[in-house]
Coordinates of C-alpha atoms in Angstrom, one line a residue:
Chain A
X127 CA 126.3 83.5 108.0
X128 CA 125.1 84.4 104.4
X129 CA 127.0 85.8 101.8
X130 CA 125.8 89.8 103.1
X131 CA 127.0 89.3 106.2
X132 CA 130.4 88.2 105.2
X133 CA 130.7 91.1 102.8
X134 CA 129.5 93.2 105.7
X135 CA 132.2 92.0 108.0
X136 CA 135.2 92.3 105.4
X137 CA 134.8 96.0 104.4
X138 CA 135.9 97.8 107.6
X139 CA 133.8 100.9 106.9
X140 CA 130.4 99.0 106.9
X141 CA 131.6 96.6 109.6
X142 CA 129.6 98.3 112.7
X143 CA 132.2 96.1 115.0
X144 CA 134.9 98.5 113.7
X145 CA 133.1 101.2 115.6
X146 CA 133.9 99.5 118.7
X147 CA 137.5 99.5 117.6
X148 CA 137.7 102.7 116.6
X149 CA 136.4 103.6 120.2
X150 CA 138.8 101.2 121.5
X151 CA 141.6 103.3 119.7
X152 CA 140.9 106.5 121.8
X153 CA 140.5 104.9 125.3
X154 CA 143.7 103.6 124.3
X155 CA 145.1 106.9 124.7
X156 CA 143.4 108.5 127.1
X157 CA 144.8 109.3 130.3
X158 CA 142.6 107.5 133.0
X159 CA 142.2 107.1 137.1
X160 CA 144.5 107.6 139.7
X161 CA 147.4 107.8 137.9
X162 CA 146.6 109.6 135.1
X163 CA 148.2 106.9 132.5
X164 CA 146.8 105.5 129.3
X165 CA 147.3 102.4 128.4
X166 CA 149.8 103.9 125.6
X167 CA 151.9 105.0 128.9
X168 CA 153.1 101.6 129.9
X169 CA 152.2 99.8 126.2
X170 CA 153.0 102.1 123.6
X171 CA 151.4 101.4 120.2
X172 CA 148.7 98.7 120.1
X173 CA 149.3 97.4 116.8
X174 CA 153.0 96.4 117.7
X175 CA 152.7 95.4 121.5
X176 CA 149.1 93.9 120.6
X177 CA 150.1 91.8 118.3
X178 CA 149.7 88.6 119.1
X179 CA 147.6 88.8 122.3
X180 CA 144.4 87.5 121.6
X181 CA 145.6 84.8 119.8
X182 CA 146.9 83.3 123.3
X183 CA 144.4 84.4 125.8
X184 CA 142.7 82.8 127.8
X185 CA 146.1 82.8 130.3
X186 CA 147.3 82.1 133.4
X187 CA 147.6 84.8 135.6
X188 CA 150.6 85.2 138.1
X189 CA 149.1 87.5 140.3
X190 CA 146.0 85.8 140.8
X191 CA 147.2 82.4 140.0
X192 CA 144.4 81.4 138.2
X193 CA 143.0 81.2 134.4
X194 CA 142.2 85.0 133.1
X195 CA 140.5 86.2 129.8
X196 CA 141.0 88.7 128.2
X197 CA 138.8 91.4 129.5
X198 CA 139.6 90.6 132.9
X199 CA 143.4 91.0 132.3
X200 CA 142.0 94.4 130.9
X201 CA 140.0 95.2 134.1
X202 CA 142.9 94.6 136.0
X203 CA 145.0 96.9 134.4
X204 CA 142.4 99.5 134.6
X205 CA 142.0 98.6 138.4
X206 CA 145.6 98.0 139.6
X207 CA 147.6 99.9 136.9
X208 CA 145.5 102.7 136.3
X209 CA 144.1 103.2 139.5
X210 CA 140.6 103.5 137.9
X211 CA 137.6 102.1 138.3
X212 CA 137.1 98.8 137.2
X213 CA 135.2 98.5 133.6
X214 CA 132.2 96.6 133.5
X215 CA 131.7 93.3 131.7
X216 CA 129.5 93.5 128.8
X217 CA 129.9 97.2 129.0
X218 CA 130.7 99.8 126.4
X219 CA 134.2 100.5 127.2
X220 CA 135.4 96.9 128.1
X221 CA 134.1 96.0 124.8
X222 CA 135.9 98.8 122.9
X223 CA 139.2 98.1 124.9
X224 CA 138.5 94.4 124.0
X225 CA 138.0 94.7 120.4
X226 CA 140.6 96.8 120.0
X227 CA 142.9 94.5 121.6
X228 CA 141.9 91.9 119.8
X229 CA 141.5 93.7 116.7
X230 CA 145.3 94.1 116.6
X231 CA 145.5 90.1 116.5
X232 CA 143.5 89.5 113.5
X233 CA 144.7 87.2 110.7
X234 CA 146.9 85.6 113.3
X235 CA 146.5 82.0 114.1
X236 CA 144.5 81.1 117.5
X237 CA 147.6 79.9 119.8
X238 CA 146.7 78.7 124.0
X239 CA 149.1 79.1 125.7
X240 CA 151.1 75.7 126.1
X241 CA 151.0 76.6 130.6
X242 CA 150.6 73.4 132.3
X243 CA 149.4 75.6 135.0
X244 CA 146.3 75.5 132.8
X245 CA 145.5 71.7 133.0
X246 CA 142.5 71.9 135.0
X247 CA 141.0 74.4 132.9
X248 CA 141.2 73.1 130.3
X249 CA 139.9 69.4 132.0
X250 CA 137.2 71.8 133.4
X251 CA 136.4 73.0 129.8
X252 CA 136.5 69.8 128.1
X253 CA 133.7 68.5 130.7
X254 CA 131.8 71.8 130.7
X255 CA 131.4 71.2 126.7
X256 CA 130.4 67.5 126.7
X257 CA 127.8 68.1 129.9
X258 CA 124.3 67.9 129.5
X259 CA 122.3 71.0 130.7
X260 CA 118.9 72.4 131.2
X261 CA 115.5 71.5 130.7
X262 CA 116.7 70.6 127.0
X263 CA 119.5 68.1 128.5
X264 CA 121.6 69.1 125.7
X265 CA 125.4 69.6 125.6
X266 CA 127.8 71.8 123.7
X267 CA 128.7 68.8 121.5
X268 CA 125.7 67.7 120.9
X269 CA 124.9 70.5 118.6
X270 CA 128.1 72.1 117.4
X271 CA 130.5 68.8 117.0
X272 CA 127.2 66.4 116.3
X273 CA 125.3 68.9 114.0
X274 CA 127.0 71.4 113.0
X275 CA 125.6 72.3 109.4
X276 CA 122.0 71.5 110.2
X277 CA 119.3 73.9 110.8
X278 CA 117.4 74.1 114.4
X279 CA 114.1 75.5 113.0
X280 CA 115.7 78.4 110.7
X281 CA 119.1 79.1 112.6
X282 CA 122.5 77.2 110.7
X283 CA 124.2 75.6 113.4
X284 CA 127.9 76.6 113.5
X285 CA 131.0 74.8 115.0
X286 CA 131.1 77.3 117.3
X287 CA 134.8 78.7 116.6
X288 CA 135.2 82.1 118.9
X289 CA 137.4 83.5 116.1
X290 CA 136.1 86.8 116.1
X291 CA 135.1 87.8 119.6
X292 CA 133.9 90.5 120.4
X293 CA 131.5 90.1 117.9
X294 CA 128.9 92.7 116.4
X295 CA 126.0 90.2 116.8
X296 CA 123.0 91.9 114.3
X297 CA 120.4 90.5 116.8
X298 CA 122.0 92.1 119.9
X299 CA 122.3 95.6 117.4
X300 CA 125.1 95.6 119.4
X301 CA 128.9 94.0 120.1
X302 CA 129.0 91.7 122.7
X303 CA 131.6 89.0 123.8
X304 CA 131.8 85.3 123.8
X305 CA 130.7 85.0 127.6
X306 CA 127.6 86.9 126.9
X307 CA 126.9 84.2 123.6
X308 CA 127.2 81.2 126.1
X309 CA 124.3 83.1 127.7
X310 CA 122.5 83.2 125.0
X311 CA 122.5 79.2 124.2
X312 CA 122.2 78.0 127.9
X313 CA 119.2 80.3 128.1
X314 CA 117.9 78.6 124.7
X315 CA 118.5 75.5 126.5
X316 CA 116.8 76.7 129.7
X317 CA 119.8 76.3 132.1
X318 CA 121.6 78.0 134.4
X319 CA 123.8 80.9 132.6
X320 CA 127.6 81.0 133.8
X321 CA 127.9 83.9 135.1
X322 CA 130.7 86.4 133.1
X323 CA 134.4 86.1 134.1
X324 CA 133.7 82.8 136.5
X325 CA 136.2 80.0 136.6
X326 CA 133.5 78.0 134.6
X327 CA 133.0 80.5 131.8
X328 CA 136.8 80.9 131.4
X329 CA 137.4 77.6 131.4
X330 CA 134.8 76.5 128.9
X331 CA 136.5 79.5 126.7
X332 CA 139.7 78.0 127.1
X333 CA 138.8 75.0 125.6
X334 CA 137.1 76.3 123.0
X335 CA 139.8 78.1 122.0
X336 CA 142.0 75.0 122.1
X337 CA 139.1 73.7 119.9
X338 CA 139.8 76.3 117.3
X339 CA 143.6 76.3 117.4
X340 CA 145.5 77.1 114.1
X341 CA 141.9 79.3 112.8
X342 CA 142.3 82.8 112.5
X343 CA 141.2 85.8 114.7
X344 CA 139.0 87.5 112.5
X345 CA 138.0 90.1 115.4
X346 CA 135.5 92.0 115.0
X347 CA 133.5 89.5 113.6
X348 CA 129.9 90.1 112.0
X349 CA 127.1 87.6 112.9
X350 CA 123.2 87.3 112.3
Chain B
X150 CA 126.9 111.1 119.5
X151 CA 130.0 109.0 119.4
X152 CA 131.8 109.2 115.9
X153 CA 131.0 108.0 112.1
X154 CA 133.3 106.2 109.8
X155 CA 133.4 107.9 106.3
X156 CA 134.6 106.3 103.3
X157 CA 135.6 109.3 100.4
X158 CA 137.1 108.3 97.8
X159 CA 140.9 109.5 97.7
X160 CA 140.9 110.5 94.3
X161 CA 138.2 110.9 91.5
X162 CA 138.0 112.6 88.2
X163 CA 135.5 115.1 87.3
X164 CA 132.3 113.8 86.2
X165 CA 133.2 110.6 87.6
X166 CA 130.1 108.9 89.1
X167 CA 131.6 108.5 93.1
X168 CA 130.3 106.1 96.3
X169 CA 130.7 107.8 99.4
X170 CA 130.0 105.7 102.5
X171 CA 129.1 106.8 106.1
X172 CA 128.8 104.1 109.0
X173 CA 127.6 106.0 112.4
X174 CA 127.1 104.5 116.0
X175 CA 123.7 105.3 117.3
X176 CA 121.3 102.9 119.4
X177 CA 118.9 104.3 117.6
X178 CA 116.2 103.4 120.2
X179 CA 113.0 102.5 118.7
X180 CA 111.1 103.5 122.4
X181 CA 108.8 100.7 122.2
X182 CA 111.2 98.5 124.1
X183 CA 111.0 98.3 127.8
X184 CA 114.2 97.9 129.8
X185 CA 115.1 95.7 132.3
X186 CA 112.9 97.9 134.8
X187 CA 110.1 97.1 132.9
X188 CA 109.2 100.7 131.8
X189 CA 110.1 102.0 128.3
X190 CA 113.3 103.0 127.4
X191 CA 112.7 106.3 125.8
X192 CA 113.0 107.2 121.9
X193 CA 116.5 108.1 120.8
X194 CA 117.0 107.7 117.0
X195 CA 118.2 109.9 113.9
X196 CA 116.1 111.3 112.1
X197 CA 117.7 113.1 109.3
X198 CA 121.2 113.0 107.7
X199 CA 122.5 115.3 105.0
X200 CA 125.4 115.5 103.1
X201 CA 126.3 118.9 101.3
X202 CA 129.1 118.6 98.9
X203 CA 130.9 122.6 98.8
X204 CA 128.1 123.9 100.1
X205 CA 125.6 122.1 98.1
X206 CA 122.5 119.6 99.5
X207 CA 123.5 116.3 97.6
X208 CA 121.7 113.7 99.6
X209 CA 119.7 113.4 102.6
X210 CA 117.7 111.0 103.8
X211 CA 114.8 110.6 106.7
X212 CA 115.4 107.9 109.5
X213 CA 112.6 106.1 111.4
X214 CA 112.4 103.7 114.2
X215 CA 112.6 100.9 112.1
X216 CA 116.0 101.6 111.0
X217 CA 118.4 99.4 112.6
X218 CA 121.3 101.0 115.3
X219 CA 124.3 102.3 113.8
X220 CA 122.9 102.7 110.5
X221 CA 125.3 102.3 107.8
X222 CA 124.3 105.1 104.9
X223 CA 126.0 105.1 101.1
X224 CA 125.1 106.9 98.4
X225 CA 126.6 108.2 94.8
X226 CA 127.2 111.6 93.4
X227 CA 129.4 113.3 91.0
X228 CA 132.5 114.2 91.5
X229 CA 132.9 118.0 90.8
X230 CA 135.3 120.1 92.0
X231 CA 137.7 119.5 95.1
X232 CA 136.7 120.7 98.5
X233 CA 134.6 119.6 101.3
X234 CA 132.0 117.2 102.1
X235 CA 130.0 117.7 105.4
X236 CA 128.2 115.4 106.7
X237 CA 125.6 116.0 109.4
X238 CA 123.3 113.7 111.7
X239 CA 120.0 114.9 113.5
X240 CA 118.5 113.1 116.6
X241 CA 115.1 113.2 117.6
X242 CA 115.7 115.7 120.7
X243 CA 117.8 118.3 118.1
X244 CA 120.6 117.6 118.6
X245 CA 123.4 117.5 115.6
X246 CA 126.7 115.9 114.4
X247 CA 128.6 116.9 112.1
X248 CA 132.0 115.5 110.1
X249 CA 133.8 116.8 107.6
X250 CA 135.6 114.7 105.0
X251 CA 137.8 116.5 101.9
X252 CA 137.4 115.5 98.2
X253 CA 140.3 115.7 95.6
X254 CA 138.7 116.0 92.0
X255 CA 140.8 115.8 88.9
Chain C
X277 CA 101.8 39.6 113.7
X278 CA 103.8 42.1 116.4
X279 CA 101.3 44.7 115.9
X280 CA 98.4 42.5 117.4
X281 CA 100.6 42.0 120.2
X282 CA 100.9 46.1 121.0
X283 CA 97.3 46.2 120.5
X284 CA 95.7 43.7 122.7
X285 CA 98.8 44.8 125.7
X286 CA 97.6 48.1 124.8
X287 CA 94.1 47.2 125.4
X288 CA 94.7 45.5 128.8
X289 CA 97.1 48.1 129.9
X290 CA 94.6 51.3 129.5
X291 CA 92.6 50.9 132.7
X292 CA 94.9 51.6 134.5
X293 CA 95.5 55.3 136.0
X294 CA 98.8 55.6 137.2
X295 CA 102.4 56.2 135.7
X296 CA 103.3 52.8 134.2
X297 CA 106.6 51.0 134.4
X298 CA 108.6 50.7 131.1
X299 CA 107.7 47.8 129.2
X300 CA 109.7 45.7 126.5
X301 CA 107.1 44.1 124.3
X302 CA 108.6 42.3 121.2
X303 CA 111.9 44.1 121.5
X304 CA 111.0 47.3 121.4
X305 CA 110.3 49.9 124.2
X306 CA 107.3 51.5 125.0
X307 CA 105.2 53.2 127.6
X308 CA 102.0 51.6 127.3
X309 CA 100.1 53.5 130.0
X310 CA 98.2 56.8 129.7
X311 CA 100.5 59.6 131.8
X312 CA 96.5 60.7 132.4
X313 CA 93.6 58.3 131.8
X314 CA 92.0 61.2 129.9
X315 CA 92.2 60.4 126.0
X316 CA 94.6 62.9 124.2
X317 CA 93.2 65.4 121.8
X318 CA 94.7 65.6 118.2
X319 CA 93.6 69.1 118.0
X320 CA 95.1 70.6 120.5
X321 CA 98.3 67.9 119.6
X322 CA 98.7 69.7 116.3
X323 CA 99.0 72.8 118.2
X324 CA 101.3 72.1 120.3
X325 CA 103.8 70.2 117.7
X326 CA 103.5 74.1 115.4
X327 CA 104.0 76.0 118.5
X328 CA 107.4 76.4 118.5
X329 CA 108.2 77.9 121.6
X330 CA 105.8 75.1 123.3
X331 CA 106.7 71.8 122.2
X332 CA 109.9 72.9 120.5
X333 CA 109.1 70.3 118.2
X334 CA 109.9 71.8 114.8
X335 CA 113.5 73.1 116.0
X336 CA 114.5 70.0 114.7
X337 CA 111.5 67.6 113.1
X338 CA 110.3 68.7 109.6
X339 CA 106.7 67.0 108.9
X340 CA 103.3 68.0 107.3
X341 CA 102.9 71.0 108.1
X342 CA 102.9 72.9 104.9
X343 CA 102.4 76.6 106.7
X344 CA 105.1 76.5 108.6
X345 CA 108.2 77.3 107.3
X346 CA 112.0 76.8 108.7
X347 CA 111.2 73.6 109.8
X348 CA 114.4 72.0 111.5
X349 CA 116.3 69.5 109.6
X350 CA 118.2 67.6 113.3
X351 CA 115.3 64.8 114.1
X352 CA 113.1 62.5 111.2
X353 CA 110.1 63.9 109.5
X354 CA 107.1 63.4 111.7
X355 CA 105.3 62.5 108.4
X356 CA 104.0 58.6 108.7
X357 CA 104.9 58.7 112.9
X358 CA 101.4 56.5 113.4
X359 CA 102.4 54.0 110.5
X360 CA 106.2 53.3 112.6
X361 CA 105.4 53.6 115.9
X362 CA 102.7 52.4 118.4
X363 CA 101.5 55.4 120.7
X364 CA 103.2 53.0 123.4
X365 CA 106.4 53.5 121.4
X366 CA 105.7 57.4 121.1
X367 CA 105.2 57.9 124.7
X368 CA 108.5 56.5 125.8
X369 CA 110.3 58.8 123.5
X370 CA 108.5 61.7 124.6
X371 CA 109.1 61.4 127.9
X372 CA 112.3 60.2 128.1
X373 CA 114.1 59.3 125.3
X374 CA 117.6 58.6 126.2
X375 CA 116.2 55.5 127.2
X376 CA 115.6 54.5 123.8
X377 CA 119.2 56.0 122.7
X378 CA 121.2 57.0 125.4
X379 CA 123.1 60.0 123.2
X380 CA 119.6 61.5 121.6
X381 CA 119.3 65.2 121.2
X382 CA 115.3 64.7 121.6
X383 CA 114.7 66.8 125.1
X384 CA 112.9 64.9 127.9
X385 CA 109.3 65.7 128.0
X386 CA 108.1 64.5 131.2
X387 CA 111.4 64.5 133.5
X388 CA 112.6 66.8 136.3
X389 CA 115.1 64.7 138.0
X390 CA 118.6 63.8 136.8
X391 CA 119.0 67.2 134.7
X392 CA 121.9 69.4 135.5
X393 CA 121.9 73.5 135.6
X394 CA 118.6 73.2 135.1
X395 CA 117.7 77.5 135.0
X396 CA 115.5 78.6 138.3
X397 CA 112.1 79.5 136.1
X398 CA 112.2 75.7 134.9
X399 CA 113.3 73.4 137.5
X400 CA 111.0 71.2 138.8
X401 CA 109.1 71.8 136.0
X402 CA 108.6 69.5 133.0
X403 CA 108.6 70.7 129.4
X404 CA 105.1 69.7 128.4
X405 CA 102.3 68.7 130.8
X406 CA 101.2 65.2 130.9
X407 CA 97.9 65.7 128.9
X408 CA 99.8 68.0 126.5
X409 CA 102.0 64.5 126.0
X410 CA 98.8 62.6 125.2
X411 CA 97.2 65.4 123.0
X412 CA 101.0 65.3 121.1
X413 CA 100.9 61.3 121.2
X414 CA 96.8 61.3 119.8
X415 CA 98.1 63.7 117.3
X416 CA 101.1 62.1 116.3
X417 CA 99.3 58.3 115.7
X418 CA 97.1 59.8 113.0
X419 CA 100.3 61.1 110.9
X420 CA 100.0 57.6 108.9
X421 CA 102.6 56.5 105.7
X422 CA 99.8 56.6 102.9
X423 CA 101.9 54.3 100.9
X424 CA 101.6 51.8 103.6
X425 CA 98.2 50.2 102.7

């Protein structure tokens, strides 16, 4: 991430992940589904209720009782709340809710939630990260604990911190969330994607997450 | 087409040299791609943006396929007098946007 | 002195056709055997190594290749491969080399078994054919250390 693209990413008028925000800001209010609520009706002004939210997803969910991200806490308000239909992942308006959402969390330290419920999430995680995969037979931590800082070919290697999902990835022209990056390096890999909101891909988020603990949400983030 | 941030300056003195700043979400479709279909997604891209400053053409500019989706556009100008800056977006089909920004001038 | 000994093992172990067994010669590893019986071609070797998207190789090996640019920084230089290694030495690694070093992040070549999540298009598939590996391996033995004399 060269010095343009952090300059891009810090003024929030050339930022082109702010644009998803700014979307994000008038679903917010707008009366949806069934019962003709926003999510202002039951949560009132994002950047007080908000606050803070991102920085401790993934959760575990009552209802459900089971892990949840972040979007798929949104899509069940949308569902159940709302009474609308349920957004799409990796689709326009889940990503503006998203960013938005986690918009209102940034410069706020990365927190998991301290649930023992998650335990075997996070176990799941942990294993997910140090498994090899694919033709390649590479793991997570092969590349981003082992070698981060070196170059595959021309591409940096990163640690790999999800500080700033959704991001507004330049090669995807487009803002996309952590679940669809994971597809992007188990494809480079040639294995098996996880498919969006499974137990796998929230788990391996979860620990990632832990990973980064203490960093700050810098949502939405700018990357080549 | 969904909306543009603009970035006016709040305040400017007269004669002042000014950066205004206009970031707008477009896929700006090249149409040489082909979907997940296989067949071409069709061409869907600015093609000229022009800003008039009380009335007046200041800058415009001609977009082409190779310009990237939501294309960021900043230019200078002077700061005259107070008023209006309208900003105005073209697509390949016809159709327009437009956004209005106001200037203060000292 | 352990250099005649590759050799002449190498020599003897040639006629044969099928996939060989590991051996330890000296203390080091090696696959001695052809994965074909049909002599590798540098050529097409060289091809293969530049090709990114086919033997991946640059990803992480820099070596001398001066038109190519980006070259990965992950893996040694390639540069002087035939002065270090016998092409014994080179198959192993190619084809497997966690059996050299268990935690390597050099893919397996010639494997289809024992990989996990292994995406549908690829399975049962391995990354390079097995005359690719010998036109690789005849390639990679003429990448001498010219300060060696």
């Amino acid at each position: 991430m060269g010095p343009d693209t952090q300059a891009m990413q810090k003024d929030d008028l050339a930022n082109p992940g702010m644009l998803s925000v700014l979307e994000g800001d008038a679903l917010w209010k707008a009366p949806v589904g069934a019962s003709q609520k926003s999510c202002a009706s039951c949560h009132g002004d994002a950047p007080q209720t908000m606050k803070g939210v991102a920085a401790r997803y993934p959760a575990f969910d009552e209802a459900t009782q089971a892990p949840i991200d972040l979007a798929g806490r949104i899509i069940q308000c949308r569902a159940e709340r709302q009474g609308a239909a349920p957004p799409q992942r990796e689709g326009r308006e889940l990503l503006a809710l998203t960013s938005y959402v986690a918009h209102q969390s940034r410069d706020l330290a990365i927190a998991p939630p301290q649930d023992s419920r998650l335990a075997s999430a996070r176990a799941q995680g942990a294993a997910l990260y140090s498994t090899r995969m694919g033709q390649l037979n590479f793991s997570c931590a092969q590349c981003h604990d082992d070698n981060a800082g070196g170059h595959l070919g021309a591409a940096p290697i990163p640690q790999a911190h999800p500080t700033g999902y959704p991001i507004y990835r330049l090669e995807w022209q487009a803002l996309g969330s952590l679940q669809r990056r994971f597809r992007n390096c188990l494809s480079g890999m040639r294995a098996e994607p996880i498919s969006a909101g499974s137990a796998d891909a929230i788990a391996l988020e979860l620990f990632l997450m832990d990973r980064a603990a203490g960093m700050k949400i810098e949502t939405p983030a700018v990357r080549p | 087409m969904a909306r543009a941030l603009i970035n006016v300056p709040a305040k400017s003195k007269r004669g002042e040299i000014i950066e205004i700043k206009t970031l707008m979400s477009h896929p700006m479709e090249t149409g040489f791609r082909p979907g997940m279909d296989g067949q071409l997604i069709p061409r869907d891209i600015i093609e000229k943006f022009v800003c008039t400053y009380n009335g007046e053409v200041v800058f415009s500019a001609q977009l082409y396929p190779a310009i990237t989706a939501n294309p960021f556009i900043s230019f200078t100008t002077i700061a005259t007098d107070s008023g209006t800056l309208v900003f105005s977006w073209t697509d390949n089909k016809g159709d327009m946007q437009v956004q209005t920004a106001s200037i203060q001038v000292e | 002195m352990r250099r005649s000994i590759f050799l002449t093992l190498l020599f003897l172990s040639l006629s044969a056709s099928s996939q060989p067994p590991m051996s330890s010669e000296a203390g080091t590893q090696s696959l001695p055997l052809s994965l074909t019986g049909v002599a590798g071609d540098p050529a097409k070797g060289r091809a293969i190594v530049v090709e990114r998207q086919k033997g991946l190789c640059l990803l992480c090996h820099s070596g001398p290749f001066p038109e190519e640019r980006f070259q990965g920084d992950l893996a040694p230089s390639l540069a002087g491969t035939g002065s270090r290694m016998s092409e014994g030495e080179i198959r192993l690694r190619m084809v497997d080399s966690t059996k050299v070093n268990e935690k390597t992040i050099m893919p397996p070549y010639y494997k289809t078994e024992g990989l996990e999540r292994v995406a549908a298009n690829y399975k049962a598939k391995t990354l390079l054919s097995a005359q690719e590996i010998e036109d690789v391996i005849a390639f990679l033995v003429t990448l001498k250390d010219d300060t060696q004399k």
